[in-house]
PDB file of C-alpha atoms in Angstrom:
ATOM      1  CA  MET A 973     161.097  28.945 -70.918  1.00 36.00           C
ATOM      2  CA  ASP A 974     164.300  28.601 -68.921  1.00 51.00           C
ATOM      3  CA  ALA A 975     167.536  28.709 -70.870  1.00 57.00           C
ATOM      4  CA  LYS A 976     169.637  25.565 -70.822  1.00 90.00           C
ATOM      5  CA  VAL A 977     172.898  26.356 -69.070  1.00 93.00           C
ATOM      6  CA  ALA A 978     176.044  24.280 -68.588  1.00 92.00           C
ATOM      7  CA  LEU A 979     179.125  24.952 -66.513  1.00 95.00           C
ATOM      8  CA  ILE A 980     182.186  23.167 -67.857  1.00 92.00           C
ATOM      9  CA  GLY A 981     185.144  22.714 -65.547  1.00 93.00           C
ATOM     10  CA  SER A 982     188.171  22.532 -67.784  1.00 90.00           C
ATOM     11  CA  GLY A 983     191.832  21.788 -67.189  1.00 90.00           C
ATOM     12  CA  ASN A 984     194.294  19.096 -66.242  1.00 90.00           C
ATOM     13  CA  ALA A 985     194.130  18.051 -62.582  1.00 91.00           C
ATOM     14  CA  PHE A 986     197.635  16.585 -62.736  1.00 91.00           C
ATOM     15  CA  PHE A 987     199.427  19.883 -63.387  1.00 92.00           C
ATOM     16  CA  MET A 988     198.931  21.955 -60.247  1.00 94.00           C
ATOM     17  CA  ASP A 989     197.002  25.189 -61.001  1.00 94.00           C
ATOM     18  CA  GLU A 990     195.854  23.985 -64.426  1.00 92.00           C
ATOM     19  CA  GLY A 991     193.149  21.945 -62.697  1.00 93.00           C
ATOM     20  CA  ILE A 992     191.463  24.914 -61.010  1.00 95.00           C
ATOM     21  CA  GLY A 993     188.542  24.983 -63.476  1.00 95.00           C
ATOM     22  CA  LEU A 994     187.798  21.344 -62.653  1.00 94.00           C
ATOM     23  CA  TYR A 995     188.050  22.001 -58.938  1.00 96.00           C
ATOM     24  CA  ALA A 996     185.748  25.016 -59.179  1.00 97.00           C
ATOM     25  CA  ALA A 997     183.075  23.061 -61.079  1.00 96.00           C
ATOM     26  CA  LYS A 998     183.264  20.197 -58.570  1.00 96.00           C
ATOM     27  CA  TYR A 999     183.125  22.668 -55.670  1.00 97.00           C
ATOM     28  CA  LEU A1000     179.983  24.296 -57.056  1.00 97.00           C
ATOM     29  CA  LYS A1001     178.425  20.887 -57.775  1.00 96.00           C
ATOM     30  CA  GLU A1002     179.005  19.694 -54.220  1.00 95.00           C
ATOM     31  CA  ASN A1003     178.202  22.899 -52.333  1.00 97.00           C
ATOM     32  CA  TYR A1004     175.318  24.643 -54.142  1.00 97.00           C
ATOM     33  CA  THR A1005     171.926  23.962 -55.609  1.00 95.00           C
ATOM     34  CA  PHE A1006     170.931  25.968 -58.660  1.00 96.00           C
ATOM     35  CA  SER A1007     167.569  27.175 -59.793  1.00 94.00           C
ATOM     36  CA  PRO A1008     166.711  26.564 -62.529  1.00 93.00           C
ATOM     37  CA  ALA A1009     168.862  23.454 -62.825  1.00 91.00           C
ATOM     38  CA  LEU A1010     172.449  23.737 -64.006  1.00 94.00           C
ATOM     39  CA  ASP A1011     174.369  20.964 -65.770  1.00 93.00           C
ATOM     40  CA  ILE A1012     177.909  20.794 -64.408  1.00 94.00           C
ATOM     41  CA  VAL A1013     180.308  18.968 -66.710  1.00 90.00           C
ATOM     42  CA  ASP A1014     183.783  17.568 -66.090  1.00 88.00           C
ATOM     43  CA  GLY A1015     185.404  18.951 -69.216  1.00 84.00           C
ATOM     44  CA  GLY A1016     188.910  17.956 -68.191  1.00 77.00           C
ATOM     45  CA  THR A1017     191.112  18.139 -71.251  1.00 71.00           C
ATOM     46  CA  LEU A1018     188.451  16.949 -73.663  1.00 71.00           C
ATOM     47  CA  GLY A1019     188.885  19.956 -75.966  1.00 70.00           C
ATOM     48  CA  PHE A1020     187.084  19.268 -79.230  1.00 70.00           C
ATOM     49  CA  LEU A1021     184.969  16.534 -77.641  1.00 76.00           C
ATOM     50  CA  LEU A1022     183.126  19.330 -75.808  1.00 79.00           C
ATOM     51  CA  MET A1023     181.878  20.735 -79.116  1.00 79.00           C
ATOM     52  CA  PRO A1024     178.411  19.101 -78.913  1.00 82.00           C
ATOM     53  CA  LEU A1025     177.807  20.949 -75.644  1.00 82.00           C
ATOM     54  CA  LEU A1026     178.237  24.266 -77.432  1.00 80.00           C
ATOM     55  CA  GLN A1027     175.518  23.217 -79.838  1.00 81.00           C
ATOM     56  CA  GLU A1028     173.173  21.716 -77.220  1.00 84.00           C
ATOM     57  CA  TYR A1029     172.985  24.499 -74.621  1.00 90.00           C
ATOM     58  CA  GLU A1030     171.884  28.112 -74.814  1.00 89.00           C
ATOM     59  CA  HIS A1031     174.584  29.304 -72.385  1.00 91.00           C
ATOM     60  CA  VAL A1032     177.913  27.652 -71.623  1.00 91.00           C
ATOM     61  CA  ILE A1033     180.330  28.909 -69.004  1.00 94.00           C
ATOM     62  CA  ILE A1034     183.826  27.443 -69.070  1.00 91.00           C
ATOM     63  CA  ALA A1035     185.984  27.646 -65.936  1.00 94.00           C
ATOM     64  CA  ASN A1036     189.655  27.378 -66.815  1.00 90.00           C
ATOM     65  CA  THR A1037     193.113  28.851 -66.390  1.00 89.00           C
ATOM     66  CA  GLY A1038     194.374  31.625 -68.636  1.00 84.00           C
ATOM     67  CA  SER A1039     198.146  31.483 -68.987  1.00 78.00           C
ATOM     68  CA  ASP A1040     198.888  35.152 -69.629  1.00 79.00           C
ATOM     69  CA  ASP A1041     202.384  36.238 -68.543  1.00 81.00           C
ATOM     70  CA  SER A1042     201.419  39.908 -68.942  1.00 86.00           C
ATOM     71  CA  LYS A1043     198.949  39.626 -66.027  1.00 90.00           C
ATOM     72  CA  ALA A1044     199.489  39.031 -62.334  1.00 94.00           C
ATOM     73  CA  VAL A1045     198.916  35.577 -60.886  1.00 95.00           C
ATOM     74  CA  GLY A1046     195.325  35.357 -59.678  1.00 95.00           C
ATOM     75  CA  THR A1047     193.924  37.814 -62.213  1.00 95.00           C
ATOM     76  CA  ILE A1048     190.415  36.702 -63.103  1.00 96.00           C
ATOM     77  CA  ASP A1049     189.153  37.401 -66.621  1.00 91.00           C
ATOM     78  CA  VAL A1050     185.625  37.001 -67.917  1.00 93.00           C
ATOM     79  CA  LEU A1051     185.585  36.828 -71.712  1.00 85.00           C
ATOM     80  CA  SER A1052     182.791  36.130 -74.143  1.00 81.00           C
ATOM     81  CA  GLY A1053     183.256  33.490 -76.800  1.00 75.00           C
ATOM     82  CA  ASP A1054     183.412  36.256 -79.402  1.00 74.00           C
ATOM     83  CA  ALA A1055     186.227  37.992 -77.504  1.00 75.00           C
ATOM     84  CA  LEU A1056     188.139  34.722 -77.236  1.00 71.00           C
ATOM     85  CA  ILE A1057     187.816  34.136 -80.972  1.00 69.00           C
ATOM     86  CA  GLU A1058     188.760  37.720 -81.829  1.00 72.00           C
ATOM     87  CA  ASN A1059     191.761  37.811 -79.493  1.00 69.00           C
ATOM     88  CA  GLN A1060     192.701  34.205 -80.263  1.00 57.00           C
ATOM     89  CA  GLY A1061     192.831  33.638 -76.503  1.00 53.00           C
ATOM     90  CA  ILE A1062     195.905  32.813 -74.519  1.00 55.00           C
ATOM     91  CA  LYS A1063     197.315  29.533 -75.742  1.00 60.00           C
ATOM     92  CA  LYS A1064     200.010  28.066 -73.537  1.00 61.00           C
ATOM     93  CA  THR A1065     198.441  24.681 -72.925  1.00 62.00           C
ATOM     94  CA  ALA A1066     196.886  22.242 -75.359  1.00 60.00           C
ATOM     95  CA  ASN A1067     193.593  22.683 -73.529  1.00 61.00           C
ATOM     96  CA  GLU A1068     193.634  26.472 -74.048  1.00 66.00           C
ATOM     97  CA  VAL A1069     194.409  25.998 -77.754  1.00 66.00           C
ATOM     98  CA  GLU A1070     191.574  23.513 -78.272  1.00 71.00           C
ATOM     99  CA  ILE A1071     188.948  25.622 -76.482  1.00 73.00           C
ATOM    100  CA  THR A1072     189.669  28.653 -78.647  1.00 71.00           C
ATOM    101  CA  GLU A1073     189.706  26.581 -81.837  1.00 71.00           C
ATOM    102  CA  MET A1074     186.505  24.769 -80.797  1.00 71.00           C
ATOM    103  CA  LEU A1075     184.771  28.136 -80.354  1.00 72.00           C
ATOM    104  CA  GLN A1076     185.949  29.236 -83.797  1.00 67.00           C
ATOM    105  CA  ILE A1077     184.510  26.124 -85.444  1.00 69.00           C
ATOM    106  CA  CYS A1078     181.225  26.226 -83.495  1.00 69.00           C
ATOM    107  CA  SER A1079     180.716  29.899 -84.313  1.00 70.00           C
ATOM    108  CA  MET A1080     180.126  28.827 -87.923  1.00 68.00           C
ATOM    109  CA  ALA A1081     177.415  26.296 -86.981  1.00 68.00           C
ATOM    110  CA  SER A1082     173.702  27.029 -87.134  1.00 70.00           C
ATOM    111  CA  HIS A1083     173.614  27.174 -83.329  1.00 73.00           C
ATOM    112  CA  CYS A1084     176.392  28.002 -80.910  1.00 77.00           C
ATOM    113  CA  ALA A1085     175.791  28.649 -77.221  1.00 77.00           C
ATOM    114  CA  HIS A1086     176.431  32.054 -75.746  1.00 83.00           C
ATOM    115  CA  THR A1087     179.805  31.155 -74.302  1.00 85.00           C
ATOM    116  CA  THR A1088     181.724  32.778 -71.479  1.00 90.00           C
ATOM    117  CA  MET A1089     185.184  31.801 -70.293  1.00 88.00           C
ATOM    118  CA  ILE A1090     186.122  32.575 -66.719  1.00 93.00           C
ATOM    119  CA  SER A1091     189.855  32.157 -66.410  1.00 91.00           C
ATOM    120  CA  ILE A1092     192.354  32.787 -63.673  1.00 94.00           C
ATOM    121  CA  VAL A1093     196.062  33.356 -64.262  1.00 93.00           C
ATOM    122  CA  PRO A1094     197.929  30.385 -62.746  1.00 94.00           C
ATOM    123  CA  GLU A1095     201.237  30.431 -60.946  1.00 94.00           C
ATOM    124  CA  ASP A1096     202.310  26.862 -61.750  1.00 94.00           C
ATOM    125  CA  ILE A1097     201.028  24.641 -64.563  1.00 91.00           C
ATOM    126  CA  ILE A1098     204.225  22.597 -64.786  1.00 91.00           C
ATOM    127  CA  SER A1099     204.521  20.762 -61.456  1.00 95.00           C
ATOM    128  CA  VAL A1100     202.906  17.346 -61.444  1.00 94.00           C
ATOM    129  CA  CYS A1101     200.649  17.544 -58.415  1.00 94.00           C
ATOM    130  CA  VAL A1102     196.909  17.517 -57.724  1.00 94.00           C
ATOM    131  CA  ASP A1103     196.739  20.814 -55.828  1.00 96.00           C
ATOM    132  CA  ILE A1104     196.704  24.548 -56.337  1.00 96.00           C
ATOM    133  CA  THR A1105     199.440  26.931 -55.285  1.00 97.00           C
ATOM    134  CA  PRO A1106     199.106  29.029 -52.130  1.00 97.00           C
ATOM    135  CA  ALA A1107     198.847  32.088 -54.378  1.00 96.00           C
ATOM    136  CA  LEU A1108     195.731  30.762 -56.147  1.00 96.00           C
ATOM    137  CA  ARG A1109     194.251  29.560 -52.867  1.00 97.00           C
ATOM    138  CA  GLY A1110     194.193  33.233 -51.926  1.00 97.00           C
ATOM    139  CA  TYR A1111     191.992  33.991 -54.960  1.00 97.00           C
ATOM    140  CA  TRP A1112     189.758  30.918 -54.651  1.00 97.00           C
ATOM    141  CA  GLY A1113     186.779  32.696 -53.092  1.00 97.00           C
ATOM    142  CA  GLY A1114     186.851  35.440 -55.719  1.00 97.00           C
ATOM    143  CA  TYR A1115     187.061  32.884 -58.530  1.00 98.00           C
ATOM    144  CA  ILE A1116     184.049  30.960 -57.183  1.00 98.00           C
ATOM    145  CA  GLN A1117     182.064  34.177 -56.706  1.00 98.00           C
ATOM    146  CA  THR A1118     182.865  35.313 -60.258  1.00 98.00           C
ATOM    147  CA  ILE A1119     181.449  32.041 -61.609  1.00 98.00           C
ATOM    148  CA  ILE A1120     178.315  32.394 -59.459  1.00 98.00           C
ATOM    149  CA  ASP A1121     177.888  35.990 -60.687  1.00 97.00           C
ATOM    150  CA  GLU A1122     178.121  34.879 -64.329  1.00 96.00           C
ATOM    151  CA  LEU A1123     175.590  32.111 -63.712  1.00 96.00           C
ATOM    152  CA  ALA A1124     173.257  34.763 -62.251  1.00 96.00           C
ATOM    153  CA  LYS A1125     173.534  36.689 -65.542  1.00 95.00           C
ATOM    154  CA  CYS A1126     172.156  33.523 -67.193  1.00 93.00           C
ATOM    155  CA  GLY A1127     169.181  33.584 -64.834  1.00 92.00           C
ATOM    156  CA  LEU A1128     170.397  31.028 -62.279  1.00 95.00           C
ATOM    157  CA  SER A1129     170.420  31.509 -58.542  1.00 95.00           C
ATOM    158  CA  ALA A1130     172.880  29.632 -56.329  1.00 96.00           C
ATOM    159  CA  THR A1131     171.886  28.472 -52.856  1.00 97.00           C
ATOM    160  CA  PRO A1132     174.595  27.099 -50.549  1.00 97.00           C
ATOM    161  CA  LYS A1133     173.953  23.612 -49.178  1.00 97.00           C
ATOM    162  CA  ALA A1134     173.900  23.003 -45.428  1.00 96.00           C
ATOM    163  CA  GLU A1135     177.087  20.932 -45.484  1.00 94.00           C
ATOM    164  CA  ILE A1136     180.054  22.362 -47.364  1.00 94.00           C
ATOM    165  CA  MET A1137     182.800  20.270 -48.941  1.00 94.00           C
ATOM    166  CA  SER A1138     186.122  22.094 -48.591  1.00 96.00           C
ATOM    167  CA  LEU A1139     188.598  22.760 -51.367  1.00 96.00           C
ATOM    168  CA  ASP A1140     190.985  20.300 -49.726  1.00 96.00           C
ATOM    169  CA  GLU A1141     188.306  17.574 -49.803  1.00 94.00           C
ATOM    170  CA  ILE A1142     187.743  18.308 -53.501  1.00 94.00           C
ATOM    171  CA  LEU A1143     191.469  18.023 -54.179  1.00 94.00           C
ATOM    172  CA  GLU A1144     191.607  14.747 -52.246  1.00 92.00           C
ATOM    173  CA  GLN A1145     188.903  13.263 -54.470  1.00 90.00           C
ATOM    174  CA  PHE A1146     190.790  14.251 -57.608  1.00 90.00           C
ATOM    175  CA  ALA A1147     194.062  12.878 -56.201  1.00 90.00           C
ATOM    176  CA  ASN A1148     192.393   9.598 -55.195  1.00 86.00           C
ATOM    177  CA  PRO A1149     189.516   9.001 -57.619  1.00 78.00           C
ATOM    178  CA  SER A1150     187.132   6.190 -56.814  1.00 73.00           C
ATOM    179  CA  LEU A1151     183.829   4.883 -58.055  1.00 63.00           C
ATOM    180  CA  GLU A1152     182.335   5.980 -54.747  1.00 66.00           C
ATOM    181  CA  HIS A1153     183.186   9.592 -55.530  1.00 63.00           C
ATOM    182  CA  GLY A1154     182.408   9.560 -59.250  1.00 63.00           C
ATOM    183  CA  LYS A1155     186.062   9.063 -60.185  1.00 59.00           C
ATOM    184  CA  GLY A1156     186.832  12.475 -58.668  1.00 61.00           C
ATOM    185  CA  PHE A1157     184.044  14.408 -60.297  1.00 66.00           C
TER     186      PHE A1157
END
């Protein structure tokens, strides 16, 4: 039986680099097919409202920022849910606080997904702009590949689609959401 796997793109698209988890999830949704199937979820800043997903799936991967001033911009971390709970995670944004607290609560439930957080250290989570900084653009490919590698550890293979939607096209859809484009996601 194939494990049920979800990728949750998390963050706030209105605060520059903080939206990178959302952009990564959308990028993977638009540009790859996964076998077995992968559920890709716009987690935005839903925080505790994502809790049912941790109880529904076997594996959950969360793409997000990790605001850690002790690490260089662009540093990519892959942490298990247990490590996030133990270390209390980095908590500079409300979203980062809620994800760590949600994991703590779900860890006490009868079922909690094997959770992995893939975070990248942002340069700017203050500016109000749907974009990512030039610094994080330089790490984009590595961030996407890290997510694909973690999905492979869950038994999923990623196959690129024939037509690729660029990062700039993804950002444009978030900046100008419409019903035609699923409100951005």
